[in-house]
Every structure is written in C-alpha cells, then in structure tokens.
Short mmCIF file of C-alpha atoms and ligand atoms in Angstrom, two decimals:
data_model
loop_
_atom_site.label_atom_id
_atom_site.label_comp_id
_atom_site.label_asym_id
_atom_site.label_seq_id
_atom_site.Cartn_x
_atom_site.Cartn_y
_atom_site.Cartn_z
CA UNK A 1 0.08 0.07 -0.01
CA UNK A 2 1.32 3.43 -0.91
CA UNK A 3 1.97 5.80 1.70
CA UNK A 4 2.97 8.64 -0.88
CA UNK A 5 2.40 12.13 0.57
CA UNK A 6 1.88 10.93 3.99
CA UNK A 7 4.20 12.00 6.96
CA UNK A 8 5.14 9.25 9.66
CA UNK A 9 6.80 9.87 13.06
CA UNK A 10 8.59 6.87 14.70
CA UNK A 11 9.84 7.08 18.29
CA UNK A 12 12.83 4.97 19.08
CA UNK A 13 13.70 4.72 15.40
CA UNK A 14 17.50 5.07 15.82
CA UNK A 15 17.94 1.49 16.47
CA UNK A 16 16.21 -2.10 16.06
CA UNK A 17 12.63 -2.31 15.35
CA UNK A 18 11.93 1.22 15.07
CA UNK A 19 14.70 1.90 12.70
CA UNK A 20 13.42 -0.74 10.41
CA UNK A 21 9.59 0.59 10.66
CA UNK A 22 11.02 4.02 9.51
CA UNK A 23 12.84 2.18 6.66
CA UNK A 24 9.85 0.35 5.60
CA UNK A 25 7.44 3.38 5.72
CA UNK A 26 9.97 5.52 3.74
CA UNK A 27 10.25 2.86 1.21
CA UNK A 28 6.36 2.85 0.94
CA UNK A 29 6.65 6.61 0.08
CA UNK A 30 6.18 8.31 3.53
CA UNK A 31 8.39 11.34 4.62
CA UNK A 32 9.64 9.85 7.94
CA UNK A 33 10.72 11.38 11.29
CA UNK A 34 13.24 9.46 13.07
CA UNK A 35 12.54 10.76 16.70
CA UNK A 36 14.97 9.37 19.41
CA UNK A 37 16.72 10.16 22.51
CA UNK A 38 19.90 9.22 20.67
CA UNK A 39 20.19 12.08 18.02
CA UNK A 40 23.54 11.16 16.68
CA UNK A 41 22.06 7.58 15.57
CA UNK A 42 18.96 9.10 14.55
CA UNK A 43 20.55 11.47 12.38
CA UNK A 44 22.63 8.35 10.65
CA UNK A 45 19.29 6.61 10.08
CA UNK A 46 17.77 9.65 8.46
CA UNK A 47 21.00 10.12 6.27
CA UNK A 48 20.79 6.51 5.22
CA UNK A 49 17.05 6.89 4.16
CA UNK A 50 17.90 9.90 2.08
CA UNK A 51 20.94 8.17 0.48
CA UNK A 52 18.37 5.52 -0.60
CA UNK A 53 16.22 8.06 -2.17
CA UNK A 54 13.51 8.52 0.58
CA UNK A 55 12.64 11.67 2.67
CA UNK A 56 13.51 11.61 6.31
CA UNK A 57 14.62 14.11 9.11
CA UNK A 58 15.89 13.34 12.56
CA UNK A 59 14.45 15.03 15.69
CA UNK A 60 15.80 14.77 19.37
CA UNK A 61 13.01 13.27 21.55
CA UNK A 62 12.73 12.05 25.10
CA UNK A 63 9.26 10.31 25.00
CA UNK A 64 9.02 10.76 28.67
CA UNK A 65 9.17 14.67 28.56
CA UNK A 66 5.98 16.46 27.79
CA UNK A 67 8.02 19.58 26.30
CA UNK A 68 10.42 17.47 24.14
CA UNK A 69 7.39 15.41 22.76
CA UNK A 70 5.41 18.55 21.77
CA UNK A 71 8.51 20.35 20.35
CA UNK A 72 9.39 17.18 18.05
CA UNK A 73 5.64 17.08 16.82
CA UNK A 74 5.62 20.83 16.14
CA UNK A 75 9.02 20.60 14.24
CA UNK A 76 7.43 17.50 12.19
CA UNK A 77 4.35 19.65 11.25
CA UNK A 78 6.30 22.83 10.54
CA UNK A 79 9.01 21.03 8.41
CA UNK A 80 6.94 18.38 6.64
CA UNK A 81 3.41 19.83 6.82
CA UNK A 82 1.44 17.14 8.68
CA UNK A 83 1.65 14.23 10.86
CA UNK A 84 -0.53 11.12 9.49
CA UNK A 85 1.23 8.12 10.98
CA UNK A 86 2.53 7.84 14.51
CA UNK A 87 4.50 4.73 15.68
CA UNK A 88 4.97 4.93 19.43
CA UNK A 89 7.81 2.36 19.66
CA UNK A 90 10.57 3.65 22.06
CA UNK A 91 11.21 1.13 24.77
CA UNK A 92 13.77 -0.30 27.04
CA UNK A 93 13.83 -3.60 29.04
CA UNK A 94 14.85 -3.98 32.68
CA UNK A 95 14.52 -7.51 34.18
CA UNK A 96 14.42 -8.53 37.92
CA UNK A 97 12.26 -10.56 40.19
CA UNK A 98 9.86 -8.38 41.73
CA UNK A 99 11.18 -8.54 45.14
CA UNK A 100 14.41 -6.91 43.78
CA UNK A 101 12.70 -4.61 41.43
CA UNK A 102 13.78 -1.16 42.24
CA UNK A 103 10.77 1.44 42.56
CA UNK A 104 12.92 3.70 40.46
CA UNK A 105 13.28 1.25 37.65
CA UNK A 106 9.53 0.44 37.69
CA UNK A 107 8.65 4.14 37.24
CA UNK A 108 11.37 4.67 34.47
CA UNK A 109 9.78 1.57 32.52
CA UNK A 110 6.10 2.99 32.91
CA UNK A 111 7.38 6.47 31.97
CA UNK A 112 8.94 5.45 28.62
CA UNK A 113 6.36 2.91 27.52
CA UNK A 114 3.22 4.41 28.79
CA UNK A 115 3.80 8.09 29.51
CA UNK A 116 5.67 8.02 25.91
CA UNK A 117 2.61 6.62 24.35
CA UNK A 118 0.09 8.91 25.96
CA UNK A 119 2.21 12.01 25.42
CA UNK A 120 2.95 11.35 21.72
CA UNK A 121 -0.60 10.38 21.08
CA UNK A 122 -2.10 13.55 22.58
CA UNK A 123 0.22 15.81 20.74
CA UNK A 124 -0.30 14.13 17.28
CA UNK A 125 -3.84 13.55 17.38
CA UNK A 126 -4.45 17.26 17.64
CA UNK A 127 -2.97 17.73 14.33
CA UNK A 128 -4.63 14.70 12.80
CA UNK A 129 -7.99 16.13 13.97
CA UNK A 130 -7.05 19.62 12.86
CA UNK A 131 -5.98 18.45 9.31
CA UNK A 132 -9.17 16.48 8.98
CA UNK A 133 -7.60 13.65 7.11
CA UNK A 134 -7.55 11.02 9.80
CA UNK A 135 -4.52 9.06 10.57
CA UNK A 136 -3.08 5.79 12.12
CA UNK A 137 -1.70 5.41 15.38
CA UNK A 138 0.38 2.08 15.97
CA UNK A 139 1.74 1.31 19.58
CA UNK A 140 4.85 -1.24 19.79
CA UNK A 141 3.32 -3.65 21.92
CA UNK A 142 4.58 -7.23 22.56
CA UNK A 143 3.50 -10.74 23.12
CA UNK A 144 3.82 -9.47 26.69
CA UNK A 145 0.79 -7.36 25.91
CA UNK A 146 -1.02 -10.76 26.14
CA UNK A 147 1.28 -13.14 28.24
CA UNK A 148 3.52 -12.91 31.25
CA UNK A 149 6.98 -13.93 31.93
CA UNK A 150 9.07 -14.10 34.97
CA UNK A 151 11.34 -11.08 35.78
CA UNK A 152 9.27 -8.56 33.75
CA UNK A 153 6.65 -6.97 36.11
CA UNK A 154 7.06 -3.34 34.80
CA UNK A 155 7.50 -4.56 31.00
CA UNK A 156 4.33 -6.87 31.00
CA UNK A 157 2.38 -4.32 32.95
CA UNK A 158 3.15 -1.67 30.52
CA UNK A 159 2.62 -3.64 27.40
CA UNK A 160 -0.73 -4.72 28.76
CA UNK A 161 -1.74 -1.09 29.29
CA UNK A 162 -1.01 -0.16 25.58
CA UNK A 163 -3.99 -2.44 24.58
CA UNK A 164 -6.17 -0.37 26.65
CA UNK A 165 -4.94 2.81 25.45
CA UNK A 166 -5.05 1.83 21.91
CA UNK A 167 -8.83 0.74 22.24
CA UNK A 168 -9.70 4.13 23.88
CA UNK A 169 -7.93 6.17 21.13
CA UNK A 170 -9.69 3.92 18.60
CA UNK A 171 -13.04 4.92 20.18
CA UNK A 172 -12.33 8.46 20.49
CA UNK A 173 -10.57 8.94 17.17
CA UNK A 174 -12.94 6.63 15.16
CA UNK A 175 -15.44 9.36 14.22
CA UNK A 176 -12.71 11.60 12.84
CA UNK A 177 -10.96 8.74 10.76
CA UNK A 178 -8.06 8.24 13.29
CA UNK A 179 -7.26 4.48 13.78
CA UNK A 180 -5.20 2.89 16.75
CA UNK A 181 -3.73 -0.41 16.91
CA UNK A 182 -1.15 -2.41 18.81
CA UNK A 183 1.74 -4.65 16.87
CA UNK A 184 2.89 -7.34 19.35
CA UNK A 185 6.12 -8.89 18.29
CA UNK A 186 7.79 -12.06 19.78
CA UNK A 187 11.45 -11.97 20.56
CA UNK A 188 13.33 -9.91 17.91
CA UNK A 189 17.21 -10.03 17.88
CA UNK A 190 17.80 -6.19 18.63
CA UNK A 191 20.04 -4.44 21.13
CA UNK A 192 17.27 -4.65 23.80
CA UNK A 193 17.16 -8.64 23.43
CA UNK A 194 20.81 -8.97 23.11
CA UNK A 195 21.36 -7.06 26.61
CA UNK A 196 18.81 -9.45 28.14
CA UNK A 197 19.97 -12.88 27.35
CA UNK A 198 23.08 -12.91 29.81
CA UNK A 199 20.83 -10.94 32.42
CA UNK A 200 18.11 -13.54 32.28
CA UNK A 201 20.70 -16.44 32.26
CA UNK A 202 22.19 -14.97 35.47
CA UNK A 203 18.77 -14.23 37.15
CA UNK A 204 17.41 -17.70 36.39
CA UNK A 205 20.77 -19.80 36.70
CA UNK A 206 20.70 -21.17 33.31
CA UNK A 207 23.01 -20.89 30.30
CA UNK A 208 22.60 -18.25 27.75
CA UNK A 209 21.75 -20.81 24.93
CA UNK A 210 19.03 -22.21 27.46
CA UNK A 211 17.44 -18.59 27.77
CA UNK A 212 17.16 -18.37 23.89
CA UNK A 213 15.86 -22.16 23.31
CA UNK A 214 13.84 -22.57 26.52
CA UNK A 215 12.70 -19.17 27.47
CA UNK A 216 12.45 -16.95 24.56
CA UNK A 217 11.55 -19.28 21.48
CA UNK A 218 10.12 -22.33 23.48
CA UNK A 219 6.56 -21.63 22.53
CA UNK A 220 7.30 -20.78 19.01
CA UNK A 221 5.94 -23.36 16.25
CA UNK A 222 9.43 -23.27 14.64
CA UNK A 223 12.15 -22.10 17.20
CA UNK A 224 12.91 -18.86 15.17
CA UNK A 225 13.35 -15.37 16.20
CA UNK A 226 10.68 -12.86 14.70
CA UNK A 227 12.67 -10.26 12.50
CA UNK A 228 12.65 -6.49 12.35
CA UNK A 229 11.39 -6.87 8.63
CA UNK A 230 8.54 -9.01 9.79
CA UNK A 231 7.39 -6.32 12.35
CA UNK A 232 7.95 -3.17 10.06
CA UNK A 233 5.96 -4.83 7.16
CA UNK A 234 3.08 -5.14 9.50
CA UNK A 235 3.51 -1.68 10.91
CA UNK A 236 3.50 -0.52 7.26
CA UNK A 237 0.29 -2.44 6.56
CA UNK A 238 -1.53 -1.02 9.27
CA UNK A 239 -0.28 2.56 8.65
CA UNK A 240 -1.69 2.38 5.03
CA UNK A 241 -4.92 0.45 5.76
CA UNK A 242 -7.20 3.39 5.56
CA UNK A 243 -10.32 1.76 7.23
CA UNK A 244 -11.62 1.70 10.46
CA UNK A 245 -12.47 -2.07 9.87
CA UNK A 246 -9.14 -2.35 11.41
CA UNK A 247 -8.89 -0.48 14.61
CA UNK A 248 -8.54 -1.02 18.23
CA UNK A 249 -6.86 -4.41 17.56
CA UNK A 250 -3.64 -6.11 18.35
CA UNK A 251 -1.68 -7.87 15.71
CA UNK A 252 0.56 -10.71 16.92
CA UNK A 253 3.85 -11.24 14.99
CA UNK A 254 5.51 -14.27 16.94
CA UNK A 255 6.05 -17.43 15.16
CA UNK A 256 2.92 -18.74 16.76
CA UNK A 257 4.26 -18.15 20.53
CA UNK A 258 0.90 -16.62 21.25
CA UNK A 259 -2.18 -17.33 19.13
CA UNK A 260 -5.30 -15.39 19.73
P1 NAD B 301 16.40 -1.04 20.77
O1 NAD B 301 16.87 -1.06 22.17
O2 NAD B 301 17.05 -1.52 19.56
O3 NAD B 301 15.80 0.57 20.21
C1 NAD B 301 15.09 1.17 21.24
C2 NAD B 301 15.33 2.65 20.80
O4 NAD B 301 14.57 3.75 21.50
C3 NAD B 301 16.66 3.20 20.98
O5 NAD B 301 17.19 3.84 19.67
C4 NAD B 301 16.74 4.24 22.09
O6 NAD B 301 17.69 5.24 22.06
C5 NAD B 301 15.22 4.70 22.18
N1 NAD B 301 14.71 5.21 23.22
C6 NAD B 301 14.94 4.57 24.50
N2 NAD B 301 14.44 5.46 25.36
C7 NAD B 301 13.76 6.49 24.88
C8 NAD B 301 13.15 7.56 25.15
N3 NAD B 301 12.90 7.94 26.39
N4 NAD B 301 12.80 8.60 24.39
C9 NAD B 301 13.06 8.23 22.88
N5 NAD B 301 13.69 7.08 22.46
C10 NAD B 301 14.12 6.27 23.37
O7 NAD B 301 14.96 -1.91 21.02
P2 NAD B 301 13.98 -2.92 20.07
O8 NAD B 301 14.06 -4.09 20.32
O9 NAD B 301 14.06 -2.22 18.84
O10 NAD B 301 12.48 -2.18 20.86
C11 NAD B 301 11.73 -1.32 20.35
C12 NAD B 301 10.27 -1.62 20.67
O11 NAD B 301 9.94 -2.81 20.49
C13 NAD B 301 10.22 -1.40 22.38
O12 NAD B 301 8.84 -0.64 22.67
C14 NAD B 301 10.09 -2.79 22.84
O13 NAD B 301 9.51 -3.01 23.97
C15 NAD B 301 9.34 -3.46 21.60
N6 NAD B 301 9.60 -4.96 21.34
C16 NAD B 301 10.70 -5.39 21.27
C17 NAD B 301 10.78 -6.95 21.18
C18 NAD B 301 12.22 -7.52 20.90
O14 NAD B 301 12.35 -8.70 20.90
N7 NAD B 301 13.26 -6.66 20.53
C19 NAD B 301 9.77 -7.58 21.14
C20 NAD B 301 8.54 -6.99 21.45
C21 NAD B 301 8.49 -5.87 21.44
#
C-alpha cells in the first residue's frame, strides 16, 4: 500500500525495530521522522534513508518529556506539513524478580512505555484532527501485551496497558478517521534483547543458550526469532490500511508463540 504524501513519525527509530519501521515506511513513500533520545544515531538513520532516495529528518525526543514530545511534533508539522502516522515504539527493558525490582526502575519503565505513548498520541492526534484527514496510530506492544514472563513485572504491565490505550484512542478517534492498533512482536534480535540474554541467564541460573531455546523461543512453532522486517511490514500494512475495519486491534507477530 502506498504511503505517498503521508508523514510518519517513529519514536525510538535510531535502532532495532523502530529503525526498520522507519525504513519500510519511507520505502512505501512516506516522509519519515526519526525521533529518538539518541540524536546522533537518529541522524545516521535519516541520512541512510535519504541516501536511498527517501525523505527523512531526525529529531531529538525523550518520549517521557511532555515539552520534548510537543517540540518534536511541532517540528515535524512545521518542516513536513502534517503528521499522518505515529508509531509509538521507543522502549527499554529492565529484568529483575519483583522483590528486587527497584521502584525507580518500575517508574522509568512505565514512563518510557506508557507516558511516551500517551504524550506522543496527545500531541499528534490534535494535528490529525485539525487537518481533517484522519490518521493511523500504532503502538509497539509485545507478546507481553498478552502473556506474562518471569522477571518482567514492569514491562508486562506496560505492554498490557497499551492495549487499553489503543482501544480508547480507537473509540475517540474513530469518528474523525483516526485508527489505533497495537503490533505485538515475539522476540526479535535487537540490542534490547541481546542485553537481556546474559541478564536472564544470571537471574534464572541457566546458560545463555538455554535462555534463547527454553525461555525466548520455546513456545514458537519453529524455534525462530521474529525479524525486524516482519514487524516493520506489519506496521506499514496498518499505516496504509485506511479503514476503521482495522482499529482497536492487536496484531501478534511471533512465530505462533501467542495465538489469539
Ligand atoms: P532497541 O534498544 O534496539 O531500540 C530502542 C530505541 O529506543 C533506541 O534507539 C533508544 O535510543 C530509544 N529510546 C529509549 N528510550 C527512549 C526515550 N525515553 N525517548 C526516545 N527514545 C528512546 O529496542 P527494540 O528491540 O528495537 O525495541 C523497540 C520496541 O519494540 C520497544 O517498545 C520494545 O519493547 C518493543 N519490542 C521489542 C521486542 C524485541 O524482542 N526486541 C519484542 C517485542 C516488543
């Protein structure tokens, strides 16, 4: 589906899943905004997209800061004319059993995953409403929006929360053509997951190979990791699907780990 003439902002797009989402949306014709805490890496991604013939800019954005989010969305609209697609993707992982989970880490996790989703939605949807062209908001959920795993109290709580937010935004935005959906990947080899493998091995007292085989991929149908391309294609499909037939949904991309 063509995204020609659309403007898409992706948070956390300087790395991993967000980066590939931005590349895919640009390939499909959108002008993309690489919004990230790490401006240097965001600029590299934007430069690479431009070198491949796409349209991209980088903006510095800490999704937990209302002022930074509002400034980034304003910059988007003033430089590119609108915002039609928001991919709220920025995220981190902190694993620990709940009795050792620092309250400060819990708050940090909820701030990045949930405050970030709320603040970017609030800032972007106003422009979508004002332009009167509708829009598509996509939250990066996870299989952990539906399932629980040990050591991930804050992550599982936050990812479940995104389902509720998407459903409310779908209802509020529906009459004005704004759709909201959640994409829920299984494990994808990105820096976020690479960091977790030794941490989980230590916390669970098993080897790193066992973490991959028996924790991360155990429930998949084929023992395979999901790829950034799998997730990005799903995001681009939802971005270009211009009917409220698909809104308020979660789409699980996980090699069958979770079936709904
Ligand atoms: P990643 O570590 O490769 O990239 C995350 C990006 O988010 C980084 O560029 C980082 O700078 C940015 N970021 C972190 N905090 C930020 C903040 N406060 N403001 C703006 N940007 C910030 O991670 P990833 O694996 O690509 O994860 C992206 C999203 O996908 C996350 O929401 C994650 O929970 C979700 N997810 C990942 C997996 C997986 O297996 N990798 C599976 C399911 C869901």
